[in-house]
Amino acid sequence: MYRQIPNLITLARLALTVVFFVLLNTHEKSTFVWHMQIAFMVFLVAVLTDILDGYLARKWKVESAFGRVVDPFVDKILICGAFIFFSSDDFINVAEQLFSQDIIKAGRITGVHPWMAVVIIAREFLVTSIRGLAESRGIDFRSDWAGKIKMFVQSIAVAAVILDLAVISKVPWIHVLRDVAIWTTVVVTVLSATTYVVRARKVLIERA
């Protein structure tokens, strides 16, 4: 039975992701703040359980095809979906009703611009395509250290954005952390894509 625990945790994370997006899909000023507070807690649980299911699968040596497919799928949906929401006018328009005029005029409600979401999504498409090509040729192409660092930094950025929204940008250090985390995420995302391209080129040339 314990062999199924990592997969059950992964499914639970998928359910948490759905709850997370329901909370972000708020359209009422009166519920916005507490939705963000709950979304922050849900996101933290989703991230921590991601670490847990991978650790248990490796420790018990029960890594499965299901986990290899669904676990990264949940990661991608969680992060990419969050950035899409953060750059959406529907989401920002609701938040604007609670923020100060200075922040609204500066256009810094979430700190996420649409092009940033495009960069993050494009990276995932690129790496997924490379992985599919490599594995179709019998080459094991699992996530490397750059991918793990990328996920860690992206998670901090999403958490910081939600926390800043939950306190309506009234805590200066959280606001600064949010901006630093977002821009660091963009840079790390691009660099991690580069490492995958270089790695894929080397592996595919050697195999050829």
CSV table of C-alpha atoms in Angstrom, one decimal:
chain,number,residue,atom,x,y,z
A,1,MET,CA,0.0,0.0,0.0
A,2,TYR,CA,2.8,2.4,0.9
A,3,ARG,CA,4.0,2.2,-2.7
A,4,GLN,CA,1.0,4.2,-3.8
A,5,ILE,CA,1.5,7.0,-1.3
A,6,PRO,CA,3.7,9.2,-3.5
A,7,ASN,CA,1.1,8.9,-6.4
A,8,LEU,CA,-1.7,9.7,-4.0
A,9,ILE,CA,0.1,12.8,-2.8
A,10,THR,CA,0.6,13.8,-6.4
A,11,LEU,CA,-3.2,13.5,-7.0
A,12,ALA,CA,-3.8,15.5,-3.8
A,13,ARG,CA,-1.5,18.2,-5.2
A,14,LEU,CA,-3.5,18.2,-8.4
A,15,ALA,CA,-6.7,18.8,-6.4
A,16,LEU,CA,-5.0,21.6,-4.4
A,17,THR,CA,-4.0,23.2,-7.7
A,18,VAL,CA,-7.7,23.3,-8.7
A,19,VAL,CA,-8.6,24.8,-5.4
A,20,PHE,CA,-5.7,27.3,-5.8
A,21,PHE,CA,-7.1,28.5,-9.2
A,22,VAL,CA,-10.7,28.7,-7.8
A,23,LEU,CA,-9.3,31.1,-5.1
A,24,LEU,CA,-7.4,33.2,-7.7
A,25,ASN,CA,-10.5,33.4,-9.8
A,26,THR,CA,-12.1,35.9,-7.4
A,27,HIS,CA,-14.2,38.7,-8.8
A,28,GLU,CA,-15.3,40.4,-5.6
A,29,LYS,CA,-13.5,43.2,-3.7
A,30,SER,CA,-15.0,41.9,-0.4
A,31,THR,CA,-13.5,38.5,-0.7
A,32,PHE,CA,-10.2,39.3,-2.4
A,33,VAL,CA,-8.0,39.6,0.6
A,34,TRP,CA,-9.1,36.4,2.4
A,35,HIS,CA,-9.0,34.5,-0.9
A,36,MET,CA,-5.4,35.5,-1.3
A,37,GLN,CA,-4.6,34.5,2.3
A,38,ILE,CA,-6.1,31.0,1.8
A,39,ALA,CA,-4.5,30.8,-1.7
A,40,PHE,CA,-1.1,31.5,0.0
A,41,MET,CA,-1.6,28.6,2.4
A,42,VAL,CA,-2.8,26.2,-0.3
A,43,PHE,CA,0.2,27.1,-2.5
A,44,LEU,CA,2.6,26.4,0.3
A,45,VAL,CA,1.0,23.0,1.0
A,46,ALA,CA,1.2,22.2,-2.7
A,47,VAL,CA,4.9,23.0,-2.9
A,48,LEU,CA,5.8,21.2,0.3
A,49,THR,CA,3.9,18.0,-0.8
A,50,ASP,CA,5.8,18.2,-4.1
A,51,ILE,CA,9.0,17.8,-2.1
A,52,LEU,CA,7.5,15.1,0.0
A,53,ASP,CA,6.2,12.9,-2.8
A,54,GLY,CA,9.5,13.0,-4.7
A,55,TYR,CA,11.4,12.2,-1.5
A,56,LEU,CA,9.2,9.2,-0.6
A,57,ALA,CA,9.3,7.9,-4.2
A,58,ARG,CA,13.1,7.9,-4.1
A,59,LYS,CA,13.4,6.6,-0.6
A,60,TRP,CA,11.1,3.7,-1.1
A,61,LYS,CA,12.3,3.2,-4.7
A,62,VAL,CA,8.8,3.3,-6.1
A,63,GLU,CA,9.2,5.9,-8.8
A,64,SER,CA,6.6,5.2,-11.5
A,65,ALA,CA,5.7,6.3,-15.0
A,66,PHE,CA,2.6,7.9,-13.5
A,67,GLY,CA,4.7,10.0,-11.2
A,68,ARG,CA,7.1,11.0,-13.9
A,69,VAL,CA,4.2,12.3,-16.1
A,70,VAL,CA,1.7,13.7,-13.6
A,71,ASP,CA,4.2,15.3,-11.1
A,72,PRO,CA,5.9,17.7,-13.5
A,73,PHE,CA,2.5,18.3,-15.1
A,74,VAL,CA,1.1,19.6,-11.8
A,75,ASP,CA,4.2,21.7,-11.3
A,76,LYS,CA,3.8,23.3,-14.7
A,77,ILE,CA,0.1,23.9,-14.4
A,78,LEU,CA,0.6,25.4,-10.9
A,79,ILE,CA,3.3,27.8,-11.8
A,80,CYS,CA,2.3,28.7,-15.4
A,81,GLY,CA,-1.4,29.1,-14.3
A,82,ALA,CA,-0.4,31.4,-11.5
A,83,PHE,CA,1.6,33.7,-13.8
A,84,ILE,CA,-1.2,33.8,-16.3
A,85,PHE,CA,-3.6,34.9,-13.5
A,86,PHE,CA,-1.2,37.5,-12.2
A,87,SER,CA,-0.8,39.1,-15.7
A,88,SER,CA,-4.6,39.0,-16.4
A,89,ASP,CA,-6.6,42.2,-16.6
A,90,ASP,CA,-9.6,40.5,-14.9
A,91,PHE,CA,-7.4,39.6,-11.9
A,92,ILE,CA,-5.7,43.0,-11.7
A,93,ASN,CA,-8.9,45.0,-12.1
A,94,VAL,CA,-10.3,43.4,-9.0
A,95,ALA,CA,-7.1,44.0,-7.0
A,96,GLU,CA,-7.0,47.7,-8.1
A,97,GLN,CA,-10.0,48.4,-6.0
A,98,LEU,CA,-8.0,47.7,-2.8
A,99,PHE,CA,-4.6,49.2,-3.6
A,100,SER,CA,-3.3,52.7,-3.2
A,101,GLN,CA,-3.3,55.2,-6.1
A,102,ASP,CA,0.5,55.3,-6.1
A,103,ILE,CA,0.8,51.6,-6.8
A,104,ILE,CA,-2.1,51.6,-9.3
A,105,LYS,CA,-0.4,54.5,-11.3
A,106,ALA,CA,2.9,52.7,-11.2
A,107,GLY,CA,1.2,49.6,-12.7
A,108,ARG,CA,2.6,47.4,-10.0
A,109,ILE,CA,-0.4,45.5,-8.7
A,110,THR,CA,1.1,42.1,-9.2
A,111,GLY,CA,4.5,43.0,-10.7
A,112,VAL,CA,4.0,40.4,-13.4
A,113,HIS,CA,3.8,41.5,-17.0
A,114,PRO,CA,2.2,39.3,-19.8
A,115,TRP,CA,5.5,38.8,-21.5
A,116,MET,CA,6.9,37.3,-18.3
A,117,ALA,CA,4.1,34.6,-18.4
A,118,VAL,CA,5.0,34.0,-22.1
A,119,VAL,CA,8.7,33.4,-21.2
A,120,ILE,CA,7.8,30.9,-18.5
A,121,ILE,CA,5.3,29.0,-20.6
A,122,ALA,CA,7.6,29.1,-23.7
A,123,ARG,CA,10.4,27.5,-21.6
A,124,GLU,CA,8.1,24.7,-20.5
A,125,PHE,CA,7.1,24.0,-24.1
A,126,LEU,CA,10.7,24.0,-25.2
A,127,VAL,CA,12.0,21.7,-22.5
A,128,THR,CA,9.0,19.3,-22.9
A,129,SER,CA,9.6,19.1,-26.7
A,130,ILE,CA,13.3,18.5,-26.1
A,131,ARG,CA,12.6,15.8,-23.5
A,132,GLY,CA,10.1,14.1,-25.8
A,133,LEU,CA,12.6,14.0,-28.7
A,134,ALA,CA,15.4,12.7,-26.5
A,135,GLU,CA,13.2,10.0,-24.9
A,136,SER,CA,11.8,8.9,-28.2
A,137,ARG,CA,15.4,8.0,-29.1
A,138,GLY,CA,15.8,6.0,-25.9
A,139,ILE,CA,17.7,8.8,-24.0
A,140,ASP,CA,16.9,9.4,-20.3
A,141,PHE,CA,16.3,13.1,-20.1
A,142,ARG,CA,15.2,13.8,-16.5
A,143,SER,CA,15.2,17.2,-14.8
A,144,ASP,CA,18.7,18.5,-14.0
A,145,TRP,CA,19.9,20.9,-11.2
A,146,ALA,CA,18.9,23.9,-13.3
A,147,GLY,CA,15.3,22.7,-13.5
A,148,LYS,CA,15.1,22.2,-9.8
A,149,ILE,CA,16.5,25.7,-9.0
A,150,LYS,CA,14.1,27.1,-11.5
A,151,MET,CA,11.1,25.5,-9.8
A,152,PHE,CA,12.4,26.7,-6.4
A,153,VAL,CA,12.8,30.3,-7.5
A,154,GLN,CA,9.4,30.3,-9.4
A,155,SER,CA,7.7,29.0,-6.2
A,156,ILE,CA,9.2,31.8,-4.1
A,157,ALA,CA,8.0,34.4,-6.7
A,158,VAL,CA,4.4,33.0,-6.8
A,159,ALA,CA,4.3,32.9,-3.0
A,160,ALA,CA,5.7,36.4,-2.7
A,161,VAL,CA,3.1,37.8,-5.2
A,162,ILE,CA,0.2,36.2,-3.3
A,163,LEU,CA,1.5,37.3,0.1
A,164,ASP,CA,1.9,40.9,-1.2
A,165,LEU,CA,-1.7,40.8,-2.5
A,166,ALA,CA,-2.9,39.4,0.8
A,167,VAL,CA,-1.5,42.4,2.7
A,168,ILE,CA,-2.4,44.8,-0.1
A,169,SER,CA,1.2,45.9,-0.6
A,170,LYS,CA,1.3,47.5,2.8
A,171,VAL,CA,4.4,45.7,4.0
A,172,PRO,CA,7.4,47.2,2.2
A,173,TRP,CA,9.9,44.3,2.5
A,174,ILE,CA,7.3,41.8,1.1
A,175,HIS,CA,6.8,44.2,-1.9
A,176,VAL,CA,10.5,44.4,-2.5
A,177,LEU,CA,10.9,40.6,-2.1
A,178,ARG,CA,8.1,40.1,-4.7
A,179,ASP,CA,9.8,42.3,-7.3
A,180,VAL,CA,13.2,40.7,-6.8
A,181,ALA,CA,11.7,37.2,-6.9
A,182,ILE,CA,9.8,37.9,-10.1
A,183,TRP,CA,12.8,39.3,-12.0
A,184,THR,CA,15.1,36.5,-10.6
A,185,THR,CA,12.5,34.0,-11.9
A,186,VAL,CA,12.6,35.4,-15.4
A,187,VAL,CA,16.4,35.3,-15.5
A,188,VAL,CA,16.6,31.8,-14.0
A,189,THR,CA,13.9,30.5,-16.3
A,190,VAL,CA,15.8,31.7,-19.4
A,191,LEU,CA,19.1,30.3,-18.1
A,192,SER,CA,17.6,26.9,-17.2
A,193,ALA,CA,16.2,26.7,-20.8
A,194,THR,CA,19.7,27.3,-22.1
A,195,THR,CA,21.2,24.5,-20.0
A,196,TYR,CA,18.6,22.1,-21.3
A,197,VAL,CA,19.3,23.1,-25.0
A,198,VAL,CA,23.1,22.7,-24.5
A,199,ARG,CA,22.6,19.4,-22.7
A,200,ALA,CA,20.2,18.1,-25.4
A,201,ARG,CA,22.5,19.1,-28.2
A,202,LYS,CA,25.5,17.3,-26.5
A,203,VAL,CA,23.5,14.1,-25.8
A,204,LEU,CA,21.9,13.9,-29.2
A,205,ILE,CA,25.1,14.5,-31.1
A,206,GLU,CA,26.9,11.8,-29.0
A,207,ARG,CA,24.0,9.4,-29.7
A,208,ALA,CA,24.1,10.2,-33.4
